[in-house]
PDB file of C-alpha atoms in Angstrom:
ATOM      1  CA  GLN A 443      78.421  96.925 105.488  1.00  0.00           C
ATOM      2  CA  VAL A 444      81.875  98.091 104.395  1.00  0.00           C
ATOM      3  CA  GLN A 445      82.470  97.969 100.656  1.00  0.00           C
ATOM      4  CA  LEU A 446      86.011  97.467  99.428  1.00  0.00           C
ATOM      5  CA  ALA A 447      87.529  97.553  95.935  1.00  0.00           C
ATOM      6  CA  GLU A 448      91.181  96.871  95.167  1.00  0.00           C
ATOM      7  CA  SER A 449      93.117  98.203  92.186  1.00  0.00           C
ATOM      8  CA  GLY A 450      96.691  98.502  90.988  1.00  0.00           C
ATOM      9  CA  GLY A 451      97.579  94.882  90.318  1.00  0.00           C
ATOM     10  CA  GLU A 452      99.792  94.326  87.260  1.00  0.00           C
ATOM     11  CA  SER A 453     102.459  92.091  85.797  1.00  0.00           C
ATOM     12  CA  VAL A 454     105.958  93.327  86.669  1.00  0.00           C
ATOM     13  CA  GLN A 455     109.559  92.123  86.539  1.00  0.00           C
ATOM     14  CA  ALA A 456     111.336  90.967  89.691  1.00  0.00           C
ATOM     15  CA  GLY A 457     112.826  93.931  91.526  1.00  0.00           C
ATOM     16  CA  GLY A 458     110.036  96.215  90.405  1.00  0.00           C
ATOM     17  CA  SER A 459     107.464  98.137  92.448  1.00  0.00           C
ATOM     18  CA  LEU A 460     103.686  98.432  92.575  1.00  0.00           C
ATOM     19  CA  ARG A 461     101.227 100.337  94.697  1.00  0.00           C
ATOM     20  CA  LEU A 462      97.912  98.684  95.421  1.00  0.00           C
ATOM     21  CA  SER A 463      94.913 100.749  96.448  1.00  0.00           C
ATOM     22  CA  CYS A 464      91.739  99.718  98.224  1.00  0.00           C
ATOM     23  CA  ALA A 465      88.873 102.177  97.963  1.00  0.00           C
ATOM     24  CA  ALA A 466      86.627 101.804 100.991  1.00  0.00           C
ATOM     25  CA  SER A 467      83.165 103.073 101.860  1.00  0.00           C
ATOM     26  CA  GLY A 468      84.730 103.837 105.247  1.00  0.00           C
ATOM     27  CA  LEU A 469      87.838 102.907 107.235  1.00  0.00           C
ATOM     28  CA  THR A 470      87.358 100.597 110.190  1.00  0.00           C
ATOM     29  CA  TYR A 471      89.417  99.908 113.314  1.00  0.00           C
ATOM     30  CA  CYS A 472      91.525  97.326 111.514  1.00  0.00           C
ATOM     31  CA  MET A 473      92.362  97.274 107.809  1.00  0.00           C
ATOM     32  CA  ALA A 474      94.538  94.565 106.319  1.00  0.00           C
ATOM     33  CA  TRP A 475      96.020  93.122 103.148  1.00  0.00           C
ATOM     34  CA  PHE A 476      95.963  89.401 102.463  1.00  0.00           C
ATOM     35  CA  ARG A 477      97.115  87.450  99.423  1.00  0.00           C
ATOM     36  CA  ARG A 478      96.464  84.052  97.851  1.00  0.00           C
ATOM     37  CA  PRO A 479      99.431  82.680  95.875  1.00  0.00           C
ATOM     38  CA  PRO A 480      98.544  80.255  93.069  1.00  0.00           C
ATOM     39  CA  GLY A 481      97.705  76.849  94.481  1.00  0.00           C
ATOM     40  CA  LYS A 482      98.166  77.971  98.083  1.00  0.00           C
ATOM     41  CA  GLU A 483      96.089  79.118 101.021  1.00  0.00           C
ATOM     42  CA  ARG A 484      95.278  82.751 101.624  1.00  0.00           C
ATOM     43  CA  GLU A 485      97.867  84.453 103.835  1.00  0.00           C
ATOM     44  CA  TRP A 486      98.035  87.668 105.815  1.00  0.00           C
ATOM     45  CA  VAL A 487     100.428  90.337 104.524  1.00  0.00           C
ATOM     46  CA  ALA A 488     100.029  93.431 106.693  1.00  0.00           C
ATOM     47  CA  SER A 489      97.555  95.277 108.874  1.00  0.00           C
ATOM     48  CA  ILE A 490      97.024  98.763 110.254  1.00  0.00           C
ATOM     49  CA  THR A 491      94.790  99.995 113.061  1.00  0.00           C
ATOM     50  CA  SER A 492      92.901 103.268 113.265  1.00  0.00           C
ATOM     51  CA  ALA A 493      95.651 104.433 115.657  1.00  0.00           C
ATOM     52  CA  GLY A 494      98.314 103.631 113.076  1.00  0.00           C
ATOM     53  CA  ILE A 495      99.714 100.479 114.673  1.00  0.00           C
ATOM     54  CA  ILE A 496     101.238  98.447 111.836  1.00  0.00           C
ATOM     55  CA  ASN A 497     102.328  94.846 111.535  1.00  0.00           C
ATOM     56  CA  TYR A 498     103.875  92.930 108.628  1.00  0.00           C
ATOM     57  CA  GLU A 499     104.352  89.312 107.709  1.00  0.00           C
ATOM     58  CA  ASN A 500     108.061  88.487 107.967  1.00  0.00           C
ATOM     59  CA  SER A 501     108.700  87.903 104.257  1.00  0.00           C
ATOM     60  CA  VAL A 502     107.468  91.390 103.292  1.00  0.00           C
ATOM     61  CA  THR A 503     109.025  93.371 106.139  1.00  0.00           C
ATOM     62  CA  GLY A 504     111.296  96.040 104.720  1.00  0.00           C
ATOM     63  CA  ARG A 505     109.830  95.720 101.221  1.00  0.00           C
ATOM     64  CA  PHE A 506     106.112  96.464 101.658  1.00  0.00           C
ATOM     65  CA  THR A 507     104.502  99.484 103.329  1.00  0.00           C
ATOM     66  CA  ILE A 508     100.857  99.656 104.390  1.00  0.00           C
ATOM     67  CA  SER A 509      99.227 103.045 104.778  1.00  0.00           C
ATOM     68  CA  LYS A 510      95.813 104.679 104.738  1.00  0.00           C
ATOM     69  CA  ASP A 511      94.187 107.961 103.873  1.00  0.00           C
ATOM     70  CA  GLY A 512      91.145 108.580 106.000  1.00  0.00           C
ATOM     71  CA  ALA A 513      90.012 111.522 103.901  1.00  0.00           C
ATOM     72  CA  LYS A 514      89.507 109.470 100.729  1.00  0.00           C
ATOM     73  CA  PRO A 515      89.106 106.814 102.427  1.00  0.00           C
ATOM     74  CA  THR A 516      91.648 104.443 100.910  1.00  0.00           C
ATOM     75  CA  LEU A 517      94.048 101.751 102.058  1.00  0.00           C
ATOM     76  CA  TYR A 518      97.377 101.347 100.253  1.00  0.00           C
ATOM     77  CA  LEU A 519     100.103  98.746  99.930  1.00  0.00           C
ATOM     78  CA  GLN A 520     103.390  99.975  98.480  1.00  0.00           C
ATOM     79  CA  MET A 521     105.367  96.956  97.296  1.00  0.00           C
ATOM     80  CA  ASN A 522     109.068  97.337  96.441  1.00  0.00           C
ATOM     81  CA  ASP A 523     111.723  94.842  95.400  1.00  0.00           C
ATOM     82  CA  LEU A 524     109.041  92.436  94.244  1.00  0.00           C
ATOM     83  CA  LYS A 525     109.920  88.756  93.969  1.00  0.00           C
ATOM     84  CA  PRO A 526     108.292  85.951  91.963  1.00  0.00           C
ATOM     85  CA  GLU A 527     107.002  84.486  95.243  1.00  0.00           C
ATOM     86  CA  ASP A 528     104.943  87.662  95.730  1.00  0.00           C
ATOM     87  CA  THR A 529     102.760  86.563  92.814  1.00  0.00           C
ATOM     88  CA  ALA A 530      99.214  86.296  94.160  1.00  0.00           C
ATOM     89  CA  VAL A 531      95.744  87.730  94.187  1.00  0.00           C
ATOM     90  CA  TYR A 532      95.846  90.521  96.770  1.00  0.00           C
ATOM     91  CA  TYR A 533      92.781  91.310  98.890  1.00  0.00           C
ATOM     92  CA  CYS A 534      92.005  94.094 101.317  1.00  0.00           C
ATOM     93  CA  ALA A 535      89.912  93.286 104.346  1.00  0.00           C
ATOM     94  CA  ALA A 536      88.226  95.224 107.128  1.00  0.00           C
ATOM     95  CA  ARG A 537      87.373  94.400 110.709  1.00  0.00           C
ATOM     96  CA  MET A 538      85.403  96.653 113.039  1.00  0.00           C
ATOM     97  CA  GLY A 539      86.949  95.806 116.397  1.00  0.00           C
ATOM     98  CA  ALA A 540      90.048  94.596 118.167  1.00  0.00           C
ATOM     99  CA  PRO A 541      92.273  92.719 117.884  1.00  0.00           C
ATOM    100  CA  CYS A 542      93.798  93.581 114.547  1.00  0.00           C
ATOM    101  CA  THR A 543      94.486  89.963 113.814  1.00  0.00           C
ATOM    102  CA  SER A 544      96.290  88.101 111.046  1.00  0.00           C
ATOM    103  CA  VAL A 545      93.513  85.498 110.951  1.00  0.00           C
ATOM    104  CA  GLY A 546      91.481  85.791 107.780  1.00  0.00           C
ATOM    105  CA  PRO A 547      88.124  84.463 109.038  1.00  0.00           C
ATOM    106  CA  ALA A 548      88.089  87.241 111.655  1.00  0.00           C
ATOM    107  CA  TYR A 549      87.512  89.764 108.869  1.00  0.00           C
ATOM    108  CA  PRO A 550      83.886  90.017 107.697  1.00  0.00           C
ATOM    109  CA  HIS A 551      84.508  92.485 104.860  1.00  0.00           C
ATOM    110  CA  TRP A 552      86.563  91.705 101.754  1.00  0.00           C
ATOM    111  CA  GLY A 553      87.257  93.181  98.359  1.00  0.00           C
ATOM    112  CA  PRO A 554      87.178  91.074  95.165  1.00  0.00           C
ATOM    113  CA  GLY A 555      90.986  91.092  94.818  1.00  0.00           C
ATOM    114  CA  THR A 556      93.574  92.297  92.319  1.00  0.00           C
ATOM    115  CA  GLN A 557      96.140  90.114  90.549  1.00  0.00           C
ATOM    116  CA  VAL A 558      99.862  90.761  90.990  1.00  0.00           C
ATOM    117  CA  THR A 559     102.235  88.744  88.821  1.00  0.00           C
ATOM    118  CA  VAL A 560     106.004  89.007  89.243  1.00  0.00           C
ATOM    119  CA  SER A 561     108.204  87.406  86.604  1.00  0.00           C
ATOM    120  CA  SER A 562     111.867  86.541  87.008  1.00  0.00           C
TER     121      SER A 562
END
């Protein structure tokens, strides 16, 4: 069982930056960030494999950066140029094997989430 715990969520102004962290009991083949905007379905944000292959959802490409530190072990999401539509509860998720998918139900391990609020 992989245990995950997110931190770093805050309320910020549009254009600001935040770095989310996800402390893990261990890093798996695929680590990902998802988010659930208010009143909407959960959506995939970004993922990274153990080999460092990275993918981003189109709306965050160029603004968000996913990274990991195997020594800690911790997953990060650097978020720049934040927009009000980025407001959501952000979750990290872990999946043992391939593929490193954007489909939420494929991930058996989830953190409790951290709230990010971006005001205009």
